[in-house]
XYZ file of C-alpha atoms in Angstrom:
652
model
C 52.016 5.260 77.910
C 50.524 5.201 80.788
C 47.608 6.809 79.623
C 47.490 3.714 76.878
C 48.027 0.940 80.227
C 45.607 2.421 81.863
C 42.890 2.636 79.171
C 43.306 -1.076 78.607
C 43.079 -2.071 81.965
C 39.714 -0.561 82.528
C 36.580 -2.548 82.012
C 33.933 0.187 82.087
C 32.184 1.546 78.750
C 29.799 4.055 78.800
C 27.658 5.070 75.799
C 26.210 8.555 76.199
C 23.031 9.229 74.520
C 20.728 12.046 74.604
C 16.982 12.101 76.271
C 14.176 11.665 73.674
C 12.465 14.896 73.340
C 8.653 14.807 72.187
C 7.955 15.695 68.990
C 5.690 18.734 69.327
C 3.704 18.292 66.006
C 2.159 15.222 67.226
C 0.603 17.116 70.355
C -0.530 20.057 67.796
C -4.311 20.601 67.366
C -3.896 20.315 63.215
C -2.122 16.857 64.000
C -5.008 15.346 66.281
C -7.734 16.834 63.479
C -6.224 14.986 60.862
C -5.675 11.768 62.850
C -8.971 12.107 64.484
C -10.389 12.867 60.535
C -8.171 9.370 59.465
C -10.088 7.080 62.032
C -13.317 5.082 60.506
C -16.114 7.791 60.527
C -14.173 10.472 62.002
C -15.556 13.129 64.481
C -19.277 11.593 63.827
C -18.444 8.062 64.793
C -16.018 9.624 68.076
C -17.911 9.199 71.850
C -16.414 9.295 74.847
C -17.200 5.636 75.791
C -15.905 4.503 72.627
C -12.497 6.331 73.894
C -12.495 4.753 76.955
C -12.696 1.257 75.706
C -9.949 2.121 73.315
C -7.768 3.134 75.787
C -8.465 0.044 78.239
C -7.625 -2.164 75.241
C -4.855 -0.666 74.251
C -3.318 -0.918 78.259
C -3.976 -4.798 78.088
C -2.032 -5.338 74.835
C 0.985 -3.058 76.603
C 0.683 -5.178 79.518
C 0.871 -8.456 77.539
C 3.755 -7.562 75.067
C 5.978 -6.626 78.221
C 5.250 -10.074 79.867
C 6.076 -11.184 76.574
C 9.524 -9.068 76.374
C 10.607 -10.241 79.937
C 9.989 -14.056 79.091
C 12.114 -13.407 76.089
C 14.895 -11.622 78.128
C 15.276 -14.387 80.270
C 15.563 -16.962 77.853
C 18.163 -15.212 75.099
C 20.170 -13.630 77.715
C 22.331 -16.674 78.275
C 22.573 -16.808 74.156
C 23.599 -13.282 73.758
C 26.352 -13.096 76.353
C 29.123 -13.933 74.138
C 27.976 -12.042 71.124
C 27.710 -8.700 73.248
C 31.665 -9.400 75.022
C 33.041 -9.676 71.132
C 30.660 -6.442 70.090
C 32.430 -4.468 72.870
C 36.091 -5.348 72.242
C 35.170 -4.636 68.558
C 34.250 -1.407 69.874
C 36.930 -0.746 72.298
C 39.516 -1.418 69.339
C 38.151 1.281 67.189
C 38.180 3.879 69.608
C 41.610 2.968 70.797
C 43.018 3.502 67.078
C 40.969 6.755 66.825
C 42.852 8.104 69.938
C 46.189 6.942 68.610
C 45.498 9.259 65.199
C 44.725 12.144 67.053
C 47.841 11.907 69.197
C 50.026 11.475 66.147
C 48.759 14.612 64.570
C 49.546 16.171 67.445
C 53.404 15.798 68.152
C 53.670 15.873 64.263
C 52.402 19.314 64.561
C 54.638 19.782 68.071
C 57.276 18.999 66.004
C 56.512 21.678 63.271
C 56.514 24.278 65.533
C 59.521 23.205 67.316
C 61.435 22.857 63.870
C 60.010 26.546 63.417
C 61.220 28.246 66.585
C 64.617 26.365 66.534
C 66.238 29.332 64.380
C 65.398 31.892 67.044
C 65.664 30.251 70.456
C 67.164 26.696 69.537
C 67.296 25.589 73.274
C 63.900 26.002 74.177
C 62.842 24.245 70.602
C 64.898 21.188 71.079
C 63.321 20.533 74.425
C 59.814 19.677 72.957
C 61.313 18.267 70.003
C 60.835 14.468 69.250
C 64.035 12.338 68.873
C 63.249 11.639 65.471
C 63.020 14.819 63.882
C 66.342 15.992 65.911
C 68.152 13.214 64.132
C 67.050 13.590 60.799
C 66.774 17.343 60.344
C 69.128 19.987 62.020
C 67.968 22.891 64.101
C 67.262 26.493 62.629
C 66.627 24.841 59.261
C 63.231 26.062 58.912
C 62.194 29.918 59.467
C 59.831 32.689 59.563
C 60.003 36.408 58.978
C 58.189 39.464 58.676
C 57.910 41.270 55.090
C 56.540 44.777 54.223
C 54.381 45.103 50.994
C 55.585 47.298 48.427
C 53.964 51.068 48.185
C 51.943 51.789 45.156
C 51.129 55.175 44.196
C 48.048 57.199 43.319
C 49.130 56.883 39.781
C 49.431 52.886 39.632
C 46.258 53.146 41.557
C 44.707 55.468 39.033
C 46.017 53.173 35.930
C 44.335 50.270 37.494
C 41.228 51.338 38.071
C 41.080 52.737 34.383
C 42.292 49.324 33.204
C 39.484 47.729 35.312
C 36.796 50.292 34.088
C 37.751 49.653 30.617
C 37.689 46.128 30.624
C 33.898 46.739 32.435
C 32.749 48.852 29.464
C 34.036 46.564 26.789
C 32.083 44.036 28.866
C 29.240 45.644 28.524
C 29.775 46.380 25.144
C 30.028 43.058 24.120
C 26.837 42.176 26.066
C 24.804 44.778 24.521
C 26.307 43.836 21.248
C 25.363 39.957 21.667
C 21.734 41.184 23.341
C 21.433 43.193 20.054
C 22.179 40.130 17.661
C 20.218 38.027 19.704
C 17.151 40.319 19.543
C 17.728 40.148 15.594
C 18.445 36.363 15.210
C 15.134 36.043 17.240
C 13.036 38.656 15.072
C 14.301 36.498 12.285
C 13.405 32.986 13.911
C 9.867 34.623 14.770
C 9.700 35.629 10.559
C 10.875 32.397 9.493
C 8.684 30.739 11.965
C 5.566 32.364 10.986
C 5.879 31.681 7.347
C 6.697 28.204 8.109
C 3.306 27.830 10.229
C 1.309 29.899 7.645
C 2.347 27.396 5.048
C 1.228 24.296 7.176
C -1.487 25.816 7.940
C -2.344 26.432 4.105
C -1.443 22.769 3.571
C -4.098 21.666 5.730
C -6.666 23.642 4.763
C -6.177 22.086 1.316
C -7.124 18.869 3.053
C -3.803 17.470 3.719
C -3.364 15.513 6.437
C -0.703 16.963 8.797
C 0.800 14.937 11.851
C 3.855 13.890 13.939
C 6.634 12.089 12.646
C 6.571 8.424 14.213
C 10.373 8.321 14.670
C 10.716 12.145 14.969
C 8.209 13.475 17.386
C 9.516 17.074 17.331
C 8.946 16.923 13.442
C 5.752 17.460 11.536
C 4.452 15.423 8.315
C 2.477 15.507 5.745
C 0.245 12.224 5.045
C -0.188 11.810 1.196
C -0.333 8.349 0.216
C -3.861 6.181 0.468
C -4.768 4.629 2.992
C -6.041 1.698 1.098
C -2.801 1.075 -0.594
C -0.425 -1.594 -0.405
C 1.333 -1.923 2.696
C 4.836 -1.310 1.020
C 3.336 1.977 -0.567
C 1.078 2.769 2.003
C 3.712 3.231 4.376
C 5.845 5.659 1.491
C 3.181 8.175 2.018
C 4.465 9.986 4.708
C 6.900 12.792 4.224
C 8.553 15.304 6.445
C 7.609 19.042 6.476
C 11.062 20.637 7.359
C 11.702 24.204 7.751
C 14.320 25.692 5.235
C 16.597 28.525 5.958
C 14.619 31.049 4.445
C 11.351 29.576 6.525
C 9.997 27.949 3.243
C 8.707 24.213 3.747
C 11.152 21.551 2.644
C 9.559 18.407 1.362
C 11.550 15.473 3.033
C 10.518 12.186 1.308
C 13.985 10.131 3.200
C 15.935 7.548 1.363
C 12.828 6.994 -1.246
C 13.740 8.079 -4.924
C 11.677 11.298 -5.384
C 12.118 11.009 -8.913
C 8.407 12.031 -10.409
C 7.006 9.204 -12.300
C 4.278 8.256 -14.768
C 2.591 5.022 -16.265
C 2.767 5.393 -20.258
C 0.376 3.690 -22.784
C 1.860 3.320 -26.235
C 0.367 1.402 -29.013
C 2.519 -0.105 -31.341
C 2.088 -1.646 -35.155
C 3.928 -4.815 -35.873
C 6.618 -3.272 -37.539
C 7.468 -1.530 -34.918
C 6.611 2.200 -35.581
C 4.443 3.713 -32.647
C 1.025 5.133 -33.998
C 0.101 6.252 -30.055
C 1.214 7.076 -26.780
C -0.312 8.318 -23.719
C 0.265 11.912 -22.690
C 1.679 12.554 -19.100
C 1.645 15.260 -17.101
C 4.527 17.616 -16.735
C 7.124 17.551 -14.237
C 6.886 20.102 -11.337
C 9.938 22.191 -11.149
C 11.806 22.208 -7.442
C 11.152 25.885 -7.088
C 7.207 25.770 -7.331
C 4.783 25.380 -4.268
C 4.876 22.743 -1.304
C 1.386 21.740 -2.177
C 2.105 21.135 -5.548
C 4.987 18.895 -4.686
C 2.996 17.137 -2.300
C 0.179 16.365 -5.230
C 3.263 15.254 -7.346
C 4.660 12.948 -4.806
C 1.078 11.196 -4.112
C 0.597 11.055 -8.026
C 4.129 9.505 -8.030
C 3.621 6.940 -5.123
C -0.363 5.857 -7.314
C 1.890 5.532 -10.310
C 4.421 2.890 -8.838
C 1.739 1.119 -7.389
C -0.352 1.143 -10.191
C 2.820 -0.456 -12.360
C 3.269 -2.919 -9.196
C 0.009 -4.233 -9.165
C -0.242 -4.504 -13.114
C 2.854 -6.761 -12.881
C 1.042 -8.978 -10.510
C -1.674 -9.576 -12.348
C 0.073 -10.157 -15.382
C 1.348 -13.346 -14.225
C -2.022 -14.821 -14.093
C -2.742 -13.852 -17.538
C 0.390 -15.127 -19.492
C -1.657 -17.755 -21.614
C -3.589 -14.748 -23.021
C -0.570 -12.997 -24.609
C 0.437 -10.812 -22.034
C 3.903 -10.590 -21.439
C 7.422 -8.462 -20.366
C 9.123 -7.092 -23.438
C 12.198 -5.507 -21.399
C 11.149 -3.021 -18.928
C 7.695 -2.938 -20.466
C 4.631 -4.984 -20.129
C 2.908 -6.270 -23.778
C -0.619 -6.790 -24.789
C -1.088 -7.981 -28.046
C -4.685 -7.525 -29.698
C -6.284 -5.772 -32.759
C -3.607 -6.830 -34.801
C -1.281 -4.287 -32.786
C 0.696 -4.261 -29.680
C -0.035 -2.385 -26.585
C 3.309 -1.328 -24.411
C 3.147 -0.558 -20.593
C 5.552 0.548 -18.621
C 6.795 3.071 -15.693
C 8.704 6.265 -17.071
C 10.047 9.228 -14.967
C 8.361 12.206 -16.272
C 10.534 15.223 -18.293
C 10.846 18.720 -17.345
C 9.478 19.579 -20.866
C 6.062 20.031 -21.727
C 4.006 17.646 -23.467
C 2.778 17.480 -27.158
C 0.787 19.958 -28.414
C -2.572 18.002 -29.773
C -1.688 18.681 -33.215
C 1.839 16.365 -32.521
C -0.223 13.332 -31.573
C -0.284 10.018 -33.098
C -3.282 8.305 -34.284
C -3.754 6.030 -31.678
C -3.179 8.608 -29.041
C -6.894 8.559 -27.676
C -6.522 4.752 -27.898
C -3.946 5.097 -25.412
C -5.216 7.765 -23.515
C -8.391 5.718 -22.534
C -6.206 2.896 -21.308
C -4.085 4.510 -19.186
C -7.165 6.245 -17.302
C -9.001 2.845 -17.018
C -6.386 1.772 -15.483
C -6.253 4.550 -13.094
C -10.001 4.257 -12.376
C -9.487 0.390 -11.700
C -6.820 1.118 -9.243
C -8.786 4.053 -7.446
C -11.837 1.267 -7.644
C -9.672 -1.301 -5.971
C -8.759 1.111 -3.139
C -12.510 1.969 -2.442
C -13.218 -1.964 -2.548
C -10.864 -2.501 0.053
C -12.126 0.750 2.464
C -15.677 -1.164 1.847
C -14.037 -4.585 3.129
C -11.795 -2.888 6.023
C -15.140 -1.451 7.280
C -17.153 -4.810 7.678
C -16.773 -7.003 10.298
C -13.785 -8.826 9.876
C -14.079 -12.860 8.735
C -13.040 -15.747 11.710
C -9.508 -15.948 12.424
C -7.706 -19.038 10.561
C -4.509 -20.634 10.535
C -4.007 -19.887 6.800
C -2.739 -16.706 6.324
C -5.397 -14.135 4.313
C -4.807 -14.197 0.582
C -4.257 -11.117 -1.053
C -5.011 -12.011 -4.832
C -4.259 -9.202 -7.303
C -6.811 -6.538 -8.584
C -8.741 -6.374 -11.463
C -6.579 -4.027 -13.598
C -5.674 -5.404 -16.533
C -8.368 -8.123 -17.125
C -11.133 -5.378 -17.974
C -8.486 -3.868 -19.881
C -7.556 -7.186 -21.996
C -11.184 -8.266 -22.297
C -11.873 -4.673 -24.040
C -9.131 -5.312 -26.421
C -9.776 -8.895 -27.528
C -13.558 -7.900 -27.576
C -12.696 -5.389 -29.853
C -10.820 -7.387 -31.932
C -13.520 -9.954 -32.490
C -15.791 -7.143 -33.251
C -13.706 -6.250 -35.678
C -13.075 -9.437 -37.410
C -16.773 -10.020 -37.296
C -17.685 -6.571 -38.947
C -15.054 -7.498 -41.471
C -16.125 -10.896 -42.144
C -19.912 -9.973 -42.271
C -19.012 -7.135 -44.896
C -17.199 -9.730 -46.870
C -20.361 -11.951 -46.431
C -22.935 -9.147 -47.411
C -20.948 -8.320 -50.828
C -21.071 -12.014 -52.092
C -24.648 -12.048 -51.499
C -25.357 -8.767 -52.954
C -23.503 -9.968 -55.755
C -25.513 -13.207 -56.185
C -28.863 -11.423 -56.515
C -30.148 -11.289 -52.579
C -30.367 -8.532 -50.324
C -28.872 -9.733 -47.185
C -28.665 -6.909 -44.314
C -26.569 -7.418 -40.358
C -27.118 -5.394 -37.659
C -24.622 -4.936 -34.662
C -25.018 -3.772 -31.435
C -21.762 -3.706 -29.312
C -22.038 -3.669 -25.696
C -25.796 -4.676 -24.955
C -25.063 -5.473 -21.305
C -23.280 -2.225 -20.458
C -25.895 -0.158 -21.948
C -28.421 -1.988 -19.916
C -27.285 -0.020 -16.735
C -28.611 3.238 -18.408
C -31.906 1.693 -19.314
C -32.402 0.138 -15.881
C -32.107 3.004 -14.050
C -34.889 5.699 -14.296
C -34.159 9.027 -16.291
C -33.745 11.262 -12.995
C -31.717 9.058 -11.471
C -27.792 8.618 -11.441
C -25.645 5.563 -11.485
C -22.746 4.870 -8.994
C -19.609 5.009 -9.671
C -19.256 1.208 -8.412
C -22.131 0.354 -10.141
C -20.570 1.754 -13.297
C -17.150 0.427 -12.542
C -18.589 -3.010 -11.567
C -20.106 -2.980 -15.529
C -16.982 -2.733 -17.026
C -15.443 -5.523 -14.714
C -18.456 -8.154 -15.803
C -17.974 -9.988 -19.313
C -18.798 -8.104 -22.224
C -21.512 -9.023 -24.936
C -22.505 -7.565 -28.151
C -25.224 -8.875 -30.397
C -25.074 -9.536 -33.862
C -28.732 -10.308 -36.329
C -27.972 -11.582 -39.845
C -30.603 -11.347 -42.576
C -30.000 -13.521 -45.647
C -33.345 -14.058 -46.821
C -36.900 -12.411 -45.780
C -37.032 -14.697 -43.223
C -33.848 -16.649 -42.826
C -31.890 -14.642 -39.741
C -28.760 -15.723 -37.969
C -28.682 -14.104 -34.048
C -25.107 -14.027 -32.689
C -23.871 -12.998 -29.109
C -20.342 -12.484 -28.798
C -19.458 -12.738 -25.264
C -15.876 -12.059 -23.787
C -14.729 -12.724 -20.271
C -11.165 -13.752 -18.994
C -12.588 -15.521 -16.256
C -13.997 -19.412 -16.149
C -15.615 -21.131 -18.207
C -15.215 -18.695 -20.960
C -11.522 -17.471 -21.028
C -11.874 -15.722 -23.928
C -14.598 -15.031 -26.550
C -17.382 -17.195 -27.146
C -19.788 -16.898 -29.776
C -23.463 -18.296 -29.179
C -25.156 -18.746 -32.543
C -29.113 -19.043 -32.852
C -30.304 -19.809 -36.370
C -34.306 -19.321 -37.769
C -36.130 -20.461 -40.566
C -32.888 -22.480 -42.039
C -33.999 -26.001 -42.967
C -31.718 -28.473 -41.240
C -29.936 -25.629 -38.841
C -29.124 -26.636 -34.912
C -31.551 -24.193 -32.640
C -28.310 -23.116 -30.824
C -24.269 -23.605 -31.174
C -20.950 -22.267 -29.296
C -17.916 -21.676 -30.773
C -14.616 -20.457 -29.083
C -12.250 -18.823 -31.984
C -13.333 -16.835 -34.768
C -12.284 -19.050 -37.525
C -15.186 -21.675 -36.296
C -17.451 -19.068 -36.028
C -16.971 -17.968 -39.633
C -17.049 -21.620 -40.938
C -20.202 -22.200 -39.083
C -21.804 -19.093 -40.462
C -20.452 -20.025 -43.736
C -22.620 -23.386 -43.625
C -26.036 -21.874 -42.434
C -25.561 -19.384 -45.227
C -25.071 -22.223 -47.513
C -28.335 -23.909 -46.022
C -30.181 -20.416 -46.341
C -29.232 -20.657 -49.870
C -29.678 -23.888 -50.694
C -33.577 -22.961 -49.049
C -33.416 -20.084 -51.535
C -33.249 -22.140 -54.391
C -35.751 -24.708 -53.526
C -38.073 -21.694 -53.278
C -37.854 -21.513 -57.122
C -39.866 -24.519 -57.438
C -43.143 -22.344 -56.359
C -42.656 -19.912 -59.106
C -44.843 -20.457 -61.977
C -43.996 -18.579 -64.885
C -42.036 -17.784 -68.211
C -38.250 -18.683 -68.066
C -36.188 -15.496 -68.941
C -33.337 -18.256 -70.257
C -31.564 -18.416 -73.614
C -33.663 -19.548 -76.999
C -33.828 -22.943 -77.631
C -32.086 -24.379 -80.248
C -30.504 -28.111 -81.396
C -31.084 -30.050 -78.488
C -31.884 -27.556 -75.954
C -35.157 -27.281 -74.324
C -35.797 -24.195 -71.924
C -38.972 -25.816 -69.863
C -38.905 -29.021 -68.267
C -41.309 -32.010 -69.143
C -43.842 -30.320 -66.949
C -43.615 -26.910 -68.023
C -41.654 -25.377 -64.899
C -39.328 -23.143 -65.958
C -35.573 -24.107 -65.581
C -34.663 -22.790 -62.009
C -37.834 -25.091 -60.117
C -38.060 -28.441 -59.623
C -34.604 -28.605 -57.336
C -35.187 -30.685 -53.939
C -32.833 -31.859 -51.058
C -29.965 -33.877 -52.187
C -28.419 -36.501 -50.094
C -25.883 -34.348 -49.133
C -26.933 -31.002 -46.883
C -25.526 -28.863 -49.605
C -26.769 -30.540 -52.266
C -29.985 -30.270 -54.471
C -31.302 -32.691 -57.243
C -33.313 -32.287 -60.146
C -34.947 -35.046 -61.972
C -36.055 -35.140 -65.900
C -38.941 -37.571 -66.717
C -38.245 -37.564 -70.414
C -34.977 -39.096 -70.140
C -34.915 -40.465 -66.437
C -31.853 -39.234 -65.577
C -30.950 -36.149 -62.509
C -28.627 -33.545 -62.003
C -26.891 -32.515 -58.929
C -26.202 -29.007 -58.012
C -23.425 -28.540 -55.118
C -23.025 -25.445 -52.746
C -19.740 -24.565 -51.834
C -18.944 -21.459 -49.331
C -15.385 -20.757 -48.033
C -12.893 -18.431 -48.057
C -15.046 -15.722 -48.794
C -15.996 -17.139 -52.091
C -19.216 -19.084 -53.291
C -19.160 -21.382 -55.775
C -22.149 -23.510 -57.417
C -21.357 -26.868 -59.151
C -23.916 -28.424 -61.117
C -23.577 -31.803 -63.465
C -25.755 -34.787 -64.285
C -25.450 -37.804 -61.422
C -23.921 -40.930 -62.910
C -22.446 -41.130 -66.636
C -19.434 -39.473 -68.353
C -19.283 -35.330 -68.066
C -21.197 -34.045 -70.930
C -23.204 -30.675 -71.602
C -24.918 -29.376 -68.775
C -22.338 -29.148 -66.727
C -20.220 -25.873 -65.142
C -18.772 -23.800 -62.256
C -19.895 -20.450 -61.315
C -18.365 -18.230 -58.585
C -19.129 -15.260 -56.860
C -16.790 -13.451 -54.417
C -16.753 -9.980 -52.565
C -14.195 -8.392 -55.174
C -15.494 -4.776 -56.296
C -14.426 -5.652 -60.056
C -16.239 -4.228 -62.714
C -17.364 -7.808 -63.845
C -21.607 -8.223 -64.006
C -21.922 -11.012 -61.798
C -25.040 -13.215 -62.710
C -27.681 -13.613 -60.080
C -28.173 -16.842 -58.141
C -31.565 -17.095 -59.644
C -30.059 -17.096 -63.569
C -27.659 -19.470 -62.300
C -30.302 -22.061 -60.849
C -32.049 -21.778 -64.248
C -28.720 -22.087 -66.198
C -27.640 -25.459 -64.022
C -31.644 -26.573 -64.698
C -31.725 -26.611 -68.085
C -32.235 -30.110 -70.159
C -29.203 -30.259 -72.503
C -27.705 -33.200 -73.495
């Protein structure tokens, strides 16, 4: 207590600090050289006069700073006096606290030793024991004594040494076994890694792009998709190359459905019977090589994109008869129905050629054409991306559907038009032949497609783009119909599913046919056939009119009562016909009686009818009707000249 009172009343407080020692490194030669090199110019700009100037300048700066500090101390001395006193009192309290803690620890240690000695010398220990301990703990309650360790025999020591030696041997054997197993596992791991990397190298040599997975940096992947495909299919063209338990590569496509699929084209009759189907590739077994599996995955993505783009384009062709039937896309053309759908590949082998249907070649051609057109669209995307991009606008860039179905539908519609035209012309030819004429027609299909080969020299080869571009353009075929020696009809059949045609167009040009327009256009086959029937009628009228220039003896039946084989002018009966009031009429006047006859030509529904009779008055002899058709009956038909002669006789 006295010491505490003395310390509290003593105002003296000392702060002891070690004298600063100069750092030897700052005055060493390497340090000085480095400091000189850091100065601007280094040793080259270092001169004695320059050093003297720097020393004088630094001394002046130091004096100015010292004067400033003295002034500051005089100004701040009064302001910081109270704060310094508070700091000193706080420091004093902290020191007194530490002293009390040390005193307490020492007194507790003294009580412990005194209690321990109280068992042997209680009087002496009681003197140094604190009053609090005397009241709480009786004397002699804590004691200590020396004990002797048990004696261990040599046999026990030997047993212990044997146990220690055994544990060490077991630990060594276990370590050796672990090292051997690790070596075997490492050897197996090396074999698996070697096998894995050999397969990766083989895949890379085959041309597949090997890269790192974006989200798994320690996993390799193979890129088998098409860079110019739609984004939803381009991003799916990346699969991980994971290592299996035996070192084989496992192609991991993630959550994507890896079932192999293919686009199938079927040809169906009106009754629902399937007469043709495109041949699909056979599915590859899971045990096949990794390269085959990658190729199958690429083909599957290509087929899925093809069906996706076909469905997108089909929405624009609903006005052309393209519609969905269940999960398939239906196109009605050539009196048949073409079904396009996406089906999974079966594990069995494709049918043999002998088992194919009648229209399998057509179905295969359509499936191949669709795939070629999608590849061409990818190439167009590459060329478009290689060019300078258009200026940025606020409106989003359109992504129109590819031209996949439109060329196919165009060809089917064009073939349908060619087929119906051929059937009609064959019927027309048969009718005119039965009438004693010699008509003919020449059909040339795809004249604009053949122009590609004619425009290129024989030693050059057309590019793929130009060939496909020709397929994408409109189709045009030409027909030349010869009705008489000089009367011809030229027809151009054009098919295009784009403005302004939007279907099949017939452009007809007639030559050497009286009263026929130079050129006409029609949008349907029915209109085309009716107009050709009209032109044929005009040509037949010209044919009958040409008989007027023929002189000679008639082959008519012998004259009898009231029958004249010739006119009053001595012309044969088939002559003397002239144009009537209508385009399909001929008139003939008889000077003897002053009466006239009328011949009417009717050509419709594959039947050519010729009617004749007297103009004015009641029906009498000399009137009749005769018809020619395309039927191949055994009845012998009279010629047009014979009927014209029969109609031109004067009969009352």
